[in-house]
XYZ file of C-alpha atoms in Angstrom:
711
model
C 118.365 116.646 137.855
C 115.256 117.777 139.821
C 115.680 121.019 139.911
C 116.534 121.226 136.063
C 113.362 119.546 135.390
C 111.532 122.268 137.244
C 113.375 124.976 135.656
C 112.409 123.072 132.369
C 108.720 123.248 133.308
C 108.893 126.869 133.936
C 110.220 127.625 130.589
C 107.693 125.069 128.726
C 104.888 126.904 130.593
C 106.051 130.453 129.036
C 105.671 128.941 125.477
C 102.382 126.802 125.790
C 99.127 126.858 128.061
C 99.111 124.243 131.146
C 96.101 122.399 128.971
C 98.576 122.006 126.049
C 101.662 120.540 128.348
C 99.361 118.063 129.936
C 98.617 117.505 126.064
C 101.932 116.278 125.287
C 101.682 113.367 127.520
C 100.162 110.502 125.501
C 99.677 106.695 125.490
C 100.561 104.626 122.714
C 98.038 101.934 121.247
C 100.278 99.412 123.154
C 99.407 101.255 126.576
C 102.758 102.553 127.029
C 102.855 106.594 128.534
C 104.856 108.847 126.438
C 106.107 112.059 127.899
C 107.388 115.122 126.115
C 110.326 115.345 127.979
C 112.880 112.294 129.457
C 115.704 112.581 132.172
C 118.211 110.377 134.162
C 115.622 110.334 136.439
C 113.657 108.153 134.320
C 116.402 105.483 134.052
C 116.723 105.168 137.696
C 114.920 102.149 138.932
C 115.952 100.269 135.442
C 118.233 97.183 135.241
C 120.492 96.996 132.342
C 120.464 100.562 131.096
C 124.215 100.940 130.979
C 125.204 97.916 129.009
C 127.669 96.949 125.752
C 127.298 96.050 122.212
C 128.327 92.225 121.915
C 127.765 91.499 126.221
C 124.602 89.932 128.145
C 121.750 90.998 127.576
C 122.704 91.993 123.840
C 120.356 95.460 124.414
C 122.998 97.587 122.005
C 123.197 94.736 119.586
C 124.782 91.114 119.470
C 128.528 91.705 117.955
C 130.579 94.323 119.787
C 131.169 96.149 116.645
C 127.940 95.841 114.687
C 127.852 98.238 111.683
C 131.095 99.818 111.645
C 132.930 96.581 111.270
C 129.990 95.084 108.669
C 127.061 96.963 107.248
C 123.974 94.877 107.920
C 122.840 92.345 104.777
C 121.290 94.133 101.963
C 118.152 91.418 100.845
C 115.401 91.943 98.298
C 112.808 89.968 98.885
C 111.632 88.792 95.471
C 110.380 86.140 93.216
C 107.587 86.462 90.735
C 106.291 84.190 87.610
C 108.860 81.270 86.664
C 112.303 80.157 87.994
C 113.877 81.505 84.692
C 112.267 85.237 85.382
C 113.209 84.974 88.866
C 116.825 84.038 88.479
C 117.223 86.764 85.658
C 116.195 89.337 88.287
C 118.397 87.949 91.066
C 120.895 88.194 89.109
C 120.720 91.826 88.347
C 120.098 92.939 91.819
C 123.341 91.262 92.698
C 125.063 93.365 90.155
C 123.459 96.474 91.703
C 124.622 96.008 95.009
C 122.155 93.379 96.929
C 124.430 90.866 98.943
C 121.625 87.928 99.760
C 119.028 86.250 98.311
C 115.116 86.338 99.976
C 113.183 83.985 97.946
C 109.165 84.788 97.358
C 107.371 81.438 96.385
C 104.116 81.725 94.784
C 100.923 80.616 96.686
C 100.670 77.225 95.218
C 103.878 76.391 96.183
C 103.481 77.571 100.136
C 100.208 74.915 100.416
C 102.066 72.076 99.063
C 100.112 71.872 95.359
C 101.711 71.575 92.150
C 100.732 74.174 89.562
C 98.793 71.491 87.858
C 96.405 71.049 90.957
C 92.946 72.068 90.012
C 92.851 74.142 93.698
C 95.571 76.844 92.195
C 94.737 77.849 89.100
C 94.637 81.680 89.318
C 97.556 81.109 91.899
C 100.817 80.040 90.389
C 103.480 82.268 89.692
C 101.188 85.154 90.583
C 102.893 86.196 94.396
C 106.048 84.646 94.496
C 107.708 82.116 92.044
C 106.124 78.566 91.373
C 108.571 75.688 92.247
C 107.442 72.400 91.786
C 110.486 70.209 91.668
C 114.584 70.460 91.644
C 114.320 71.340 88.490
C 113.153 74.570 88.936
C 115.225 74.790 92.009
C 117.923 74.941 89.602
C 117.319 76.936 87.360
C 116.141 79.244 89.994
C 119.887 79.303 91.260
C 121.178 78.912 87.964
C 124.705 80.501 87.810
C 124.880 81.755 91.558
C 127.066 79.990 93.400
C 125.279 78.438 96.530
C 128.535 78.122 98.508
C 129.110 81.764 98.334
C 125.563 83.224 98.712
C 123.847 83.605 101.622
C 119.705 82.238 100.461
C 116.926 83.055 102.937
C 113.575 81.230 101.879
C 110.157 82.045 103.553
C 108.600 78.800 103.764
C 106.333 77.019 106.339
C 103.676 74.939 105.194
C 105.484 73.065 101.946
C 108.903 73.521 104.253
C 109.884 70.048 103.761
C 110.267 69.786 99.736
C 111.203 72.918 99.796
C 114.269 72.753 101.569
C 114.992 69.414 100.494
C 114.771 70.902 96.693
C 117.062 73.609 97.644
C 119.514 71.015 99.159
C 119.354 68.807 96.287
C 119.983 71.887 93.673
C 122.972 72.722 95.682
C 124.431 69.018 95.549
C 123.840 69.107 91.879
C 125.824 72.593 91.506
C 128.751 70.887 93.576
C 128.032 72.291 96.931
C 127.990 70.274 99.781
C 125.145 70.511 102.371
C 127.589 71.637 105.297
C 128.936 74.756 102.653
C 125.394 76.094 102.840
C 124.258 79.520 103.981
C 120.898 81.150 104.860
C 117.667 80.447 106.886
C 114.505 78.936 106.256
C 111.502 80.598 107.741
C 110.017 76.972 109.450
C 107.692 79.244 111.489
C 104.507 77.575 111.747
C 103.280 78.347 114.629
C 102.945 82.237 113.398
C 100.598 80.390 110.307
C 98.234 79.340 112.920
C 97.961 82.656 114.454
C 98.113 84.759 110.911
C 99.413 83.906 107.404
C 97.515 81.070 107.424
C 99.890 79.372 104.998
C 99.997 75.958 107.228
C 99.110 72.791 105.544
C 99.005 70.623 108.177
C 97.627 70.232 112.211
C 99.827 71.726 114.692
C 101.516 68.597 116.020
C 102.506 67.498 112.981
C 103.735 70.730 111.741
C 105.654 70.917 114.905
C 107.397 67.546 114.507
C 108.426 68.926 110.732
C 109.689 71.762 112.576
C 111.929 69.727 114.969
C 113.238 67.306 112.419
C 114.436 70.337 110.260
C 116.183 72.159 113.437
C 117.513 68.453 114.313
C 119.164 67.760 110.470
C 120.436 71.157 110.461
C 121.935 70.908 113.355
C 123.958 68.138 112.142
C 124.293 68.888 108.587
C 124.443 72.250 107.900
C 126.263 74.511 110.861
C 126.086 77.274 108.722
C 122.593 77.557 108.018
C 119.586 79.073 110.228
C 116.979 76.477 110.635
C 114.481 78.808 111.750
C 113.196 82.356 111.215
C 110.947 83.020 114.482
C 108.645 85.722 112.653
C 106.991 88.567 114.025
C 106.482 90.191 110.749
C 103.315 88.776 109.645
C 101.444 89.194 113.249
C 102.222 92.872 113.029
C 100.992 93.249 108.940
C 97.737 91.137 110.313
C 97.275 93.972 113.094
C 99.029 93.012 116.240
C 100.569 96.209 118.084
C 104.452 95.946 119.097
C 103.949 94.462 122.357
C 101.652 91.325 120.965
C 104.459 91.115 118.058
C 107.209 90.893 120.579
C 105.288 88.583 122.987
C 104.265 86.306 120.873
C 107.420 86.492 118.749
C 109.704 85.408 121.617
C 106.973 82.996 123.169
C 106.996 81.648 119.829
C 110.916 81.215 119.909
C 110.491 79.475 123.531
C 107.894 76.787 122.496
C 110.205 75.961 119.327
C 113.689 75.281 121.670
C 111.343 73.214 123.597
C 110.697 71.423 120.742
C 114.515 70.856 119.906
C 115.101 70.170 123.167
C 112.631 67.309 123.613
C 114.734 65.850 120.473
C 117.617 64.941 122.909
C 119.688 68.082 121.627
C 121.396 69.902 123.785
C 120.638 73.753 123.698
C 123.971 74.918 122.011
C 123.492 72.113 119.233
C 120.981 74.440 117.884
C 120.054 77.394 119.486
C 123.032 79.558 117.743
C 121.794 78.854 114.719
C 117.551 80.360 115.194
C 117.011 83.794 114.038
C 113.994 86.126 114.289
C 112.260 88.312 111.484
C 110.518 91.480 112.631
C 108.395 93.870 111.007
C 109.232 97.553 110.878
C 106.309 100.303 111.055
C 105.836 103.791 111.296
C 106.221 104.028 114.889
C 110.052 105.387 114.445
C 111.079 105.134 118.025
C 108.697 102.271 119.218
C 110.516 100.282 116.325
C 113.775 101.215 117.362
C 113.063 100.083 120.693
C 111.212 96.923 119.975
C 114.813 95.453 118.722
C 116.584 96.046 121.426
C 113.619 94.816 123.763
C 113.712 91.583 121.409
C 117.527 91.260 122.443
C 116.808 91.600 126.251
C 113.920 89.512 126.500
C 115.248 86.536 124.057
C 118.728 86.787 126.476
C 116.503 86.309 129.582
C 114.303 83.808 128.307
C 117.397 81.865 127.336
C 118.936 81.496 130.551
C 116.685 79.244 131.960
C 118.008 76.643 129.472
C 121.590 77.403 131.391
C 123.744 77.733 127.527
C 127.137 77.687 127.583
C 127.965 79.185 124.456
C 127.405 82.988 124.394
C 125.546 83.067 120.687
C 122.750 80.716 121.854
C 121.764 83.973 123.826
C 122.181 86.633 121.523
C 118.646 87.516 118.876
C 119.947 87.837 115.797
C 117.272 89.294 113.440
C 116.242 90.302 109.558
C 113.741 93.257 109.253
C 111.492 94.410 106.424
C 109.551 97.434 106.661
C 105.804 97.543 106.666
C 103.937 96.224 103.301
C 100.350 97.270 105.319
C 101.941 100.773 105.917
C 102.247 101.594 102.004
C 99.300 103.263 100.482
C 97.810 103.287 96.982
C 96.653 106.694 97.512
C 99.493 109.445 96.586
C 102.049 106.247 96.084
C 105.307 108.211 96.167
C 104.661 108.724 99.902
C 106.005 105.251 99.995
C 109.231 105.889 99.290
C 109.253 108.186 102.530
C 107.451 106.021 104.300
C 110.134 102.847 103.512
C 112.785 104.962 104.352
C 111.808 106.147 107.900
C 111.163 102.424 108.516
C 114.679 101.596 107.246
C 116.150 103.951 109.247
C 114.266 102.738 112.443
C 115.590 98.703 111.743
C 119.243 99.939 111.132
C 119.124 102.094 114.511
C 117.801 99.195 115.989
C 120.282 97.097 115.031
C 119.010 94.357 112.420
C 121.372 91.887 110.946
C 119.873 92.457 107.702
C 117.021 94.188 106.025
C 114.560 94.481 103.055
C 113.224 97.341 101.918
C 109.363 97.304 100.510
C 109.053 98.678 96.971
C 106.730 102.109 96.862
C 103.887 100.707 94.426
C 103.534 97.142 96.726
C 100.196 98.181 97.986
C 98.505 97.958 94.160
C 100.793 95.321 91.885
C 103.929 93.289 92.170
C 107.103 95.700 92.119
C 108.073 97.433 88.972
C 111.640 97.556 88.132
C 112.303 100.653 88.621
C 110.616 100.639 92.226
C 112.300 97.894 92.932
C 115.548 99.565 92.493
C 114.594 102.942 94.831
C 113.891 100.583 97.411
C 117.198 98.697 97.227
C 119.009 102.102 96.720
C 117.406 103.385 99.574
C 119.689 100.862 101.873
C 122.236 101.234 99.840
C 122.126 105.109 100.543
C 121.822 104.619 104.422
C 125.167 102.363 104.276
C 127.233 104.549 101.836
C 126.011 108.357 102.455
C 124.440 108.594 105.561
C 127.330 107.754 108.040
C 124.991 105.503 109.854
C 127.534 102.596 110.182
C 130.111 104.654 111.731
C 128.669 104.432 115.390
C 127.083 101.826 117.612
C 123.733 101.961 119.082
C 123.828 105.559 118.506
C 120.724 105.576 120.901
C 122.350 103.335 123.542
C 122.420 105.811 126.949
C 119.386 108.018 125.533
C 117.214 108.627 128.609
C 114.327 108.114 126.343
C 114.850 105.481 124.283
C 116.143 103.028 127.221
C 112.854 104.145 129.070
C 110.624 102.753 125.843
C 113.156 99.598 125.660
C 112.610 98.812 129.283
C 108.518 99.721 129.484
C 108.118 97.454 125.818
C 109.898 94.819 127.342
C 107.583 95.089 130.860
C 104.264 94.826 128.771
C 105.571 91.883 126.435
C 106.767 89.964 129.095
C 103.289 90.513 130.876
C 101.676 88.717 127.519
C 104.513 86.068 127.305
C 103.528 84.702 130.892
C 99.994 84.665 130.006
C 100.717 82.527 127.295
C 102.939 80.207 129.500
C 100.222 79.760 132.097
C 98.259 78.734 129.566
C 100.834 75.588 128.549
C 102.620 77.781 126.129
C 102.389 79.194 122.611
C 100.953 76.013 121.117
C 98.043 75.520 123.343
C 96.990 79.179 123.435
C 97.017 78.964 119.431
C 94.906 76.047 119.787
C 92.674 77.948 121.667
C 92.217 80.602 119.485
C 93.812 83.552 121.975
C 96.868 85.151 120.124
C 94.938 85.394 116.789
C 91.766 87.086 118.584
C 94.233 89.281 120.493
C 95.966 90.474 116.846
C 92.351 90.790 115.207
C 91.307 93.064 118.227
C 94.331 94.780 117.754
C 93.783 95.625 113.458
C 90.290 96.497 114.315
C 90.680 98.913 116.653
C 93.936 100.400 114.173
C 91.406 100.705 111.533
C 88.912 102.427 113.448
C 91.567 105.286 114.249
C 92.100 105.569 110.722
C 88.746 105.737 109.763
C 87.561 107.958 112.370
C 90.773 110.190 111.612
C 92.554 109.635 115.018
C 95.326 108.708 113.372
C 97.043 110.575 110.241
C 97.810 108.659 107.127
C 98.753 111.198 104.513
C 97.199 110.895 101.079
C 94.593 108.823 102.415
C 92.610 110.588 105.252
C 94.376 113.873 105.571
C 96.516 115.742 102.691
C 94.684 114.092 99.826
C 95.640 114.949 96.175
C 92.969 115.727 93.987
C 94.512 113.630 91.051
C 96.227 110.424 91.805
C 99.730 109.995 89.858
C 99.775 107.132 87.470
C 102.389 104.434 88.181
C 104.041 101.581 86.445
C 103.196 98.039 87.314
C 104.164 94.935 87.104
C 101.508 91.658 85.893
C 102.214 88.045 85.829
C 100.580 86.133 82.997
C 99.445 83.786 85.384
C 98.111 81.458 82.780
C 101.253 81.971 80.535
C 103.583 80.570 83.657
C 100.948 77.455 84.621
C 101.198 76.264 80.895
C 104.896 75.971 81.551
C 105.167 74.839 85.082
C 102.588 72.244 83.701
C 104.892 71.057 80.978
C 108.004 70.736 83.053
C 105.816 68.721 85.526
C 104.957 66.097 82.397
C 108.199 66.120 81.140
C 109.681 65.411 84.794
C 107.102 62.463 85.581
C 107.956 60.919 81.923
C 112.026 60.786 82.629
C 111.492 59.908 86.307
C 111.456 56.196 87.918
C 108.068 55.831 89.036
C 108.787 52.797 91.031
C 111.413 54.492 92.930
C 109.706 57.556 93.835
C 106.639 55.794 95.089
C 109.088 53.927 97.247
C 110.476 57.201 98.675
C 106.911 58.799 98.775
C 105.975 55.804 100.874
C 108.623 56.075 103.135
C 107.598 59.442 104.312
C 103.903 58.060 104.936
C 104.898 55.435 107.060
C 107.105 57.573 109.104
C 104.790 59.948 110.077
C 102.491 56.880 110.654
C 105.510 55.679 113.244
C 106.602 58.829 114.419
C 110.100 57.312 113.252
C 113.165 58.911 111.585
C 114.065 62.571 109.942
C 111.520 63.745 107.517
C 113.984 66.245 105.999
C 116.346 63.534 105.462
C 113.469 61.549 103.750
C 112.403 64.218 101.621
C 115.786 65.046 100.215
C 116.004 61.255 98.903
C 112.541 61.831 97.496
C 113.551 65.037 95.798
C 116.707 63.753 94.262
C 114.709 61.072 92.540
C 112.451 64.039 91.184
C 109.250 63.656 93.545
C 107.653 66.750 93.381
C 106.160 69.656 96.073
C 103.008 68.410 95.914
C 103.482 64.866 96.096
C 105.592 64.897 99.405
C 103.195 67.473 100.389
C 100.945 65.080 99.804
C 102.562 61.693 101.329
C 102.001 63.729 105.007
C 98.382 64.781 104.586
C 97.758 61.235 103.613
C 97.987 60.483 107.313
C 97.079 63.806 108.909
C 94.915 65.446 106.291
C 94.989 69.349 105.872
C 94.402 71.525 108.431
C 91.372 73.493 108.229
C 91.118 76.600 110.852
C 87.969 77.800 112.389
C 86.820 81.857 111.076
C 85.520 83.922 113.959
C 84.078 87.118 114.319
C 84.817 89.659 116.949
C 82.344 92.268 117.356
C 81.907 95.971 119.011
C 85.606 96.828 118.457
C 85.635 99.105 115.458
C 82.435 100.551 116.817
C 84.491 101.571 120.029
C 86.612 103.858 117.731
C 83.062 105.856 116.354
C 81.465 106.732 119.808
C 79.386 109.554 118.713
C 80.496 109.791 114.915
C 77.556 111.325 113.161
C 78.533 109.011 109.649
C 78.770 105.799 111.827
C 75.095 106.640 113.313
C 73.706 107.575 110.345
C 74.776 104.250 108.322
C 73.602 102.255 111.306
C 70.272 104.067 110.909
C 70.174 102.844 107.127
C 70.495 99.415 108.079
C 67.753 99.724 110.825
C 65.449 101.379 107.726
C 66.424 98.496 105.233
C 65.484 95.872 107.813
C 61.907 97.569 108.237
C 61.284 97.368 104.697
C 62.313 94.471 103.725
C 62.130 92.392 106.806
C 65.617 91.242 107.144
C 69.132 93.149 107.474
C 71.471 93.299 104.126
C 73.424 89.967 104.204
C 76.872 89.543 102.974
C 79.508 86.980 102.547
C 83.133 87.883 102.722
C 85.133 85.678 100.734
C 89.089 84.527 100.335
C 89.701 82.771 96.939
C 92.739 81.045 96.260
C 95.619 80.232 98.116
C 96.315 83.160 99.757
C 95.969 83.048 103.754
C 96.472 86.644 104.414
C 93.132 87.858 106.005
C 93.360 90.656 107.534
C 91.193 93.176 105.097
C 88.684 90.355 104.890
C 88.525 90.146 109.052
C 88.553 93.808 109.184
C 85.273 94.245 106.625
C 83.450 91.587 108.270
C 83.881 93.140 111.710
C 83.007 96.696 110.781
C 79.892 95.442 108.419
C 78.420 93.534 111.258
C 78.871 96.739 113.822
C 77.226 98.719 111.288
C 74.227 96.450 111.374
C 75.024 94.109 108.430
C 74.609 90.384 108.888
C 77.902 88.854 107.943
C 79.132 85.344 107.062
C 82.821 84.435 106.641
C 83.805 81.971 104.284
C 86.472 79.749 104.972
C 90.285 80.451 103.630
C 91.127 78.704 100.359
C 87.865 78.199 98.636
C 87.080 77.626 94.767
C 84.910 80.217 92.792
C 82.191 77.204 92.822
C 82.796 76.551 96.974
C 82.179 80.795 97.241
C 79.143 80.714 94.572
C 77.411 77.759 96.174
C 77.570 78.829 99.817
C 76.721 82.145 99.378
C 73.683 81.122 97.776
C 72.951 78.516 100.752
C 73.217 81.631 102.759
C 70.845 83.833 100.938
C 73.188 86.710 101.181
C 72.410 90.200 98.738
C 76.247 90.564 98.273
C 79.698 88.809 98.304
C 82.359 90.713 99.268
C 86.145 89.331 97.803
C 89.184 89.786 99.433
C 92.317 89.579 96.805
C 95.734 90.305 98.118
C 97.452 88.168 95.969
C 96.781 89.473 92.401
C 94.499 86.651 91.276
C 91.488 88.896 90.754
C 91.550 89.225 87.176
C 91.223 84.979 86.989
C 89.273 84.035 90.136
C 86.431 86.976 90.295
C 85.525 86.217 86.724
C 85.220 82.712 87.646
C 83.040 83.409 90.601
C 80.496 85.665 88.184
C 79.920 82.960 86.261
C 79.430 80.098 88.529
C 76.721 82.464 90.390
C 75.525 82.876 86.964
C 75.263 79.373 85.911
C 73.610 78.415 89.246
C 70.611 81.097 88.182
C 71.997 83.675 91.141
C 72.985 86.656 89.204
C 71.171 88.809 91.690
C 73.881 88.662 94.272
C 76.415 91.209 93.635
C 79.779 91.097 93.930
C 82.179 93.819 95.318
C 85.965 93.362 95.624
C 88.996 95.033 97.590
C 92.348 94.945 98.115
C 95.556 94.669 96.311
C 94.220 95.776 93.185
C 95.509 98.400 90.233
C 93.364 100.795 89.232
C 94.085 99.598 85.650
C 92.259 96.464 86.128
C 89.007 98.338 87.568
C 88.321 98.420 84.442
C 88.354 95.153 83.702
C 86.746 93.884 86.564
C 83.629 95.906 85.665
C 82.782 94.906 82.293
C 82.717 91.291 83.921
C 80.141 91.931 86.535
C 81.896 93.529 89.451
C 79.615 95.849 91.118
C 81.922 97.812 92.840
C 85.954 97.917 93.921
C 87.499 99.621 96.789
C 91.406 100.049 96.758
C 93.628 99.688 99.815
C 93.136 102.404 102.989
C 89.391 102.920 101.832
C 87.416 103.285 105.045
C 85.401 100.528 105.929
C 82.580 102.602 106.785
C 82.676 104.399 102.694
C 82.598 100.700 101.636
C 79.585 99.779 103.697
C 77.857 102.716 102.386
C 78.145 101.908 98.686
C 77.401 98.299 99.196
C 74.066 98.997 100.914
C 73.632 101.877 98.530
C 73.969 98.952 95.590
C 71.802 96.439 97.235
C 69.020 98.743 97.677
C 69.292 99.711 93.990
C 69.488 96.193 92.951
C 66.062 95.400 95.003
C 64.298 97.861 92.884
C 65.219 97.054 89.977
């Protein structure tokens, strides 16, 4: 083998110069060294390089025959507007080849607010379906047999009333609880790191997780009690090592929580599932799924399971939403195809492919069809399903799988040395790691070190106009309020109050099973908001601290002239005005995705701006007041959940009412170009779509602030 390798090097040197050959060795963002060629020698010191599918440690897949026997499940994460409209959409998708349902709830539901609550006026029905009660859930699944259909629900904060409403809706459809199959996400630890749709403090949240695991282990043998999610970590900026390590570490924390309830590991572990993102690093994503199965099997060994399924990592995957671009958007069809292939070659059990227009709006009917057909074509035209783990035994893939697992083990050990993942999250360490990765990645893109086709290279002169979907938020909210009023009139208020009091008392006493009590309350037509509030009466709503990392973005621009020029302009501003330009970064509504807001804050800070970051979930009134008190020149609003047409105009109205019309408002995020003129007419100074370099934003905002000062 060594002789053959030397012969290859001789041939390679005839084709390219030595310095070019040396440049073919490179380091991934995870710090893993990649060579241009791998041989059997690279596997000589590794363990588990000659394994079989379905056998420990399951690197090649949790089932022996994988897709040869049964293809992965095609899912479409969908839900928007009302339960009626989502139901029609689901039925149509099922007719077109979708095999399982994945429900997207709106942000009001995620955060445990009823649609009539004052804090969710811009969120109802926007980024998912509005669910306030059992009646909504019954409509959502009308005509869909829940004893035959696997249903996945992405829900964490309001997981108790939502899962309870699903159970009761099934009962009233004639389906017993033990017949239900599917998954509830129920992964609250990652919410405190990245997605932020938590409601309660960590201790109460972990109790809820444990109660759901215990209830489903006893009553729902076909249902996955938790989907341990790395997806949102990746979307928030984590590299593959940290996504993998933190996800496995979260899983271990949930296992320990269930064991502390007196459950045997084999009572619940076979129904634990995972959820990973699939990005554009093709080989790394394949290796990530293989390494995840290896790590989980290794980690579960300490609990001495007797059932092999307790050690098998089964996962759902979703192609990356963050990798989608507003610029030259049809490229997104290709990106999603590449990512989908990585997911299935890595051995996922189910898959959702994102629609090509999700960088700018909710998926249209056409884009949803193309996304779904991507999977159908892979299953039925590409012959991918005819071979089990085609990458098994690959010198490169086996080496990369083990390298990734090795790096992830080091991070997992760090978390364990801190006292486990829950303790590490309390200290804010995982969140800071992810934010650092995100800032580094953005700097590589903005500086041109990483290529994004259509964004920083190969740009088109004229962008294609594409069809987008828009939800009439006010119409949906009005309909939901009418339904809530009807439910409250028809139910027994005394019975509902008694059921809600029982939940509150159970939280106080740390007794009983909260899911069981929530089911009883939802049968009586309690609402999602009422059950959520019954718990919050004891522990309150959790408020996270906002920290700003500094210096990370700037490191990506060492020696960059444009970066230095902007910094100098900020210094010049200070010399003229006696202070730095000051901005307030705001997240309004119930959207907790703060990657964009944090990156903008970090980038502006590194360029010399004074930056204040507001807390999550603010109302326009709160943002206006805090910005005025902070004496800022401008407010930057990060919008990812389609609430910009409601919340941003309201913010400008509030500023005017406070006599602060001199404060500029700029907006960034997922905003269709068709909405730009509307926002400008309402008084927005500038709009920055997805993929806009932070230094470009900073240059434009500084220019606007300077111009405002001259008026």
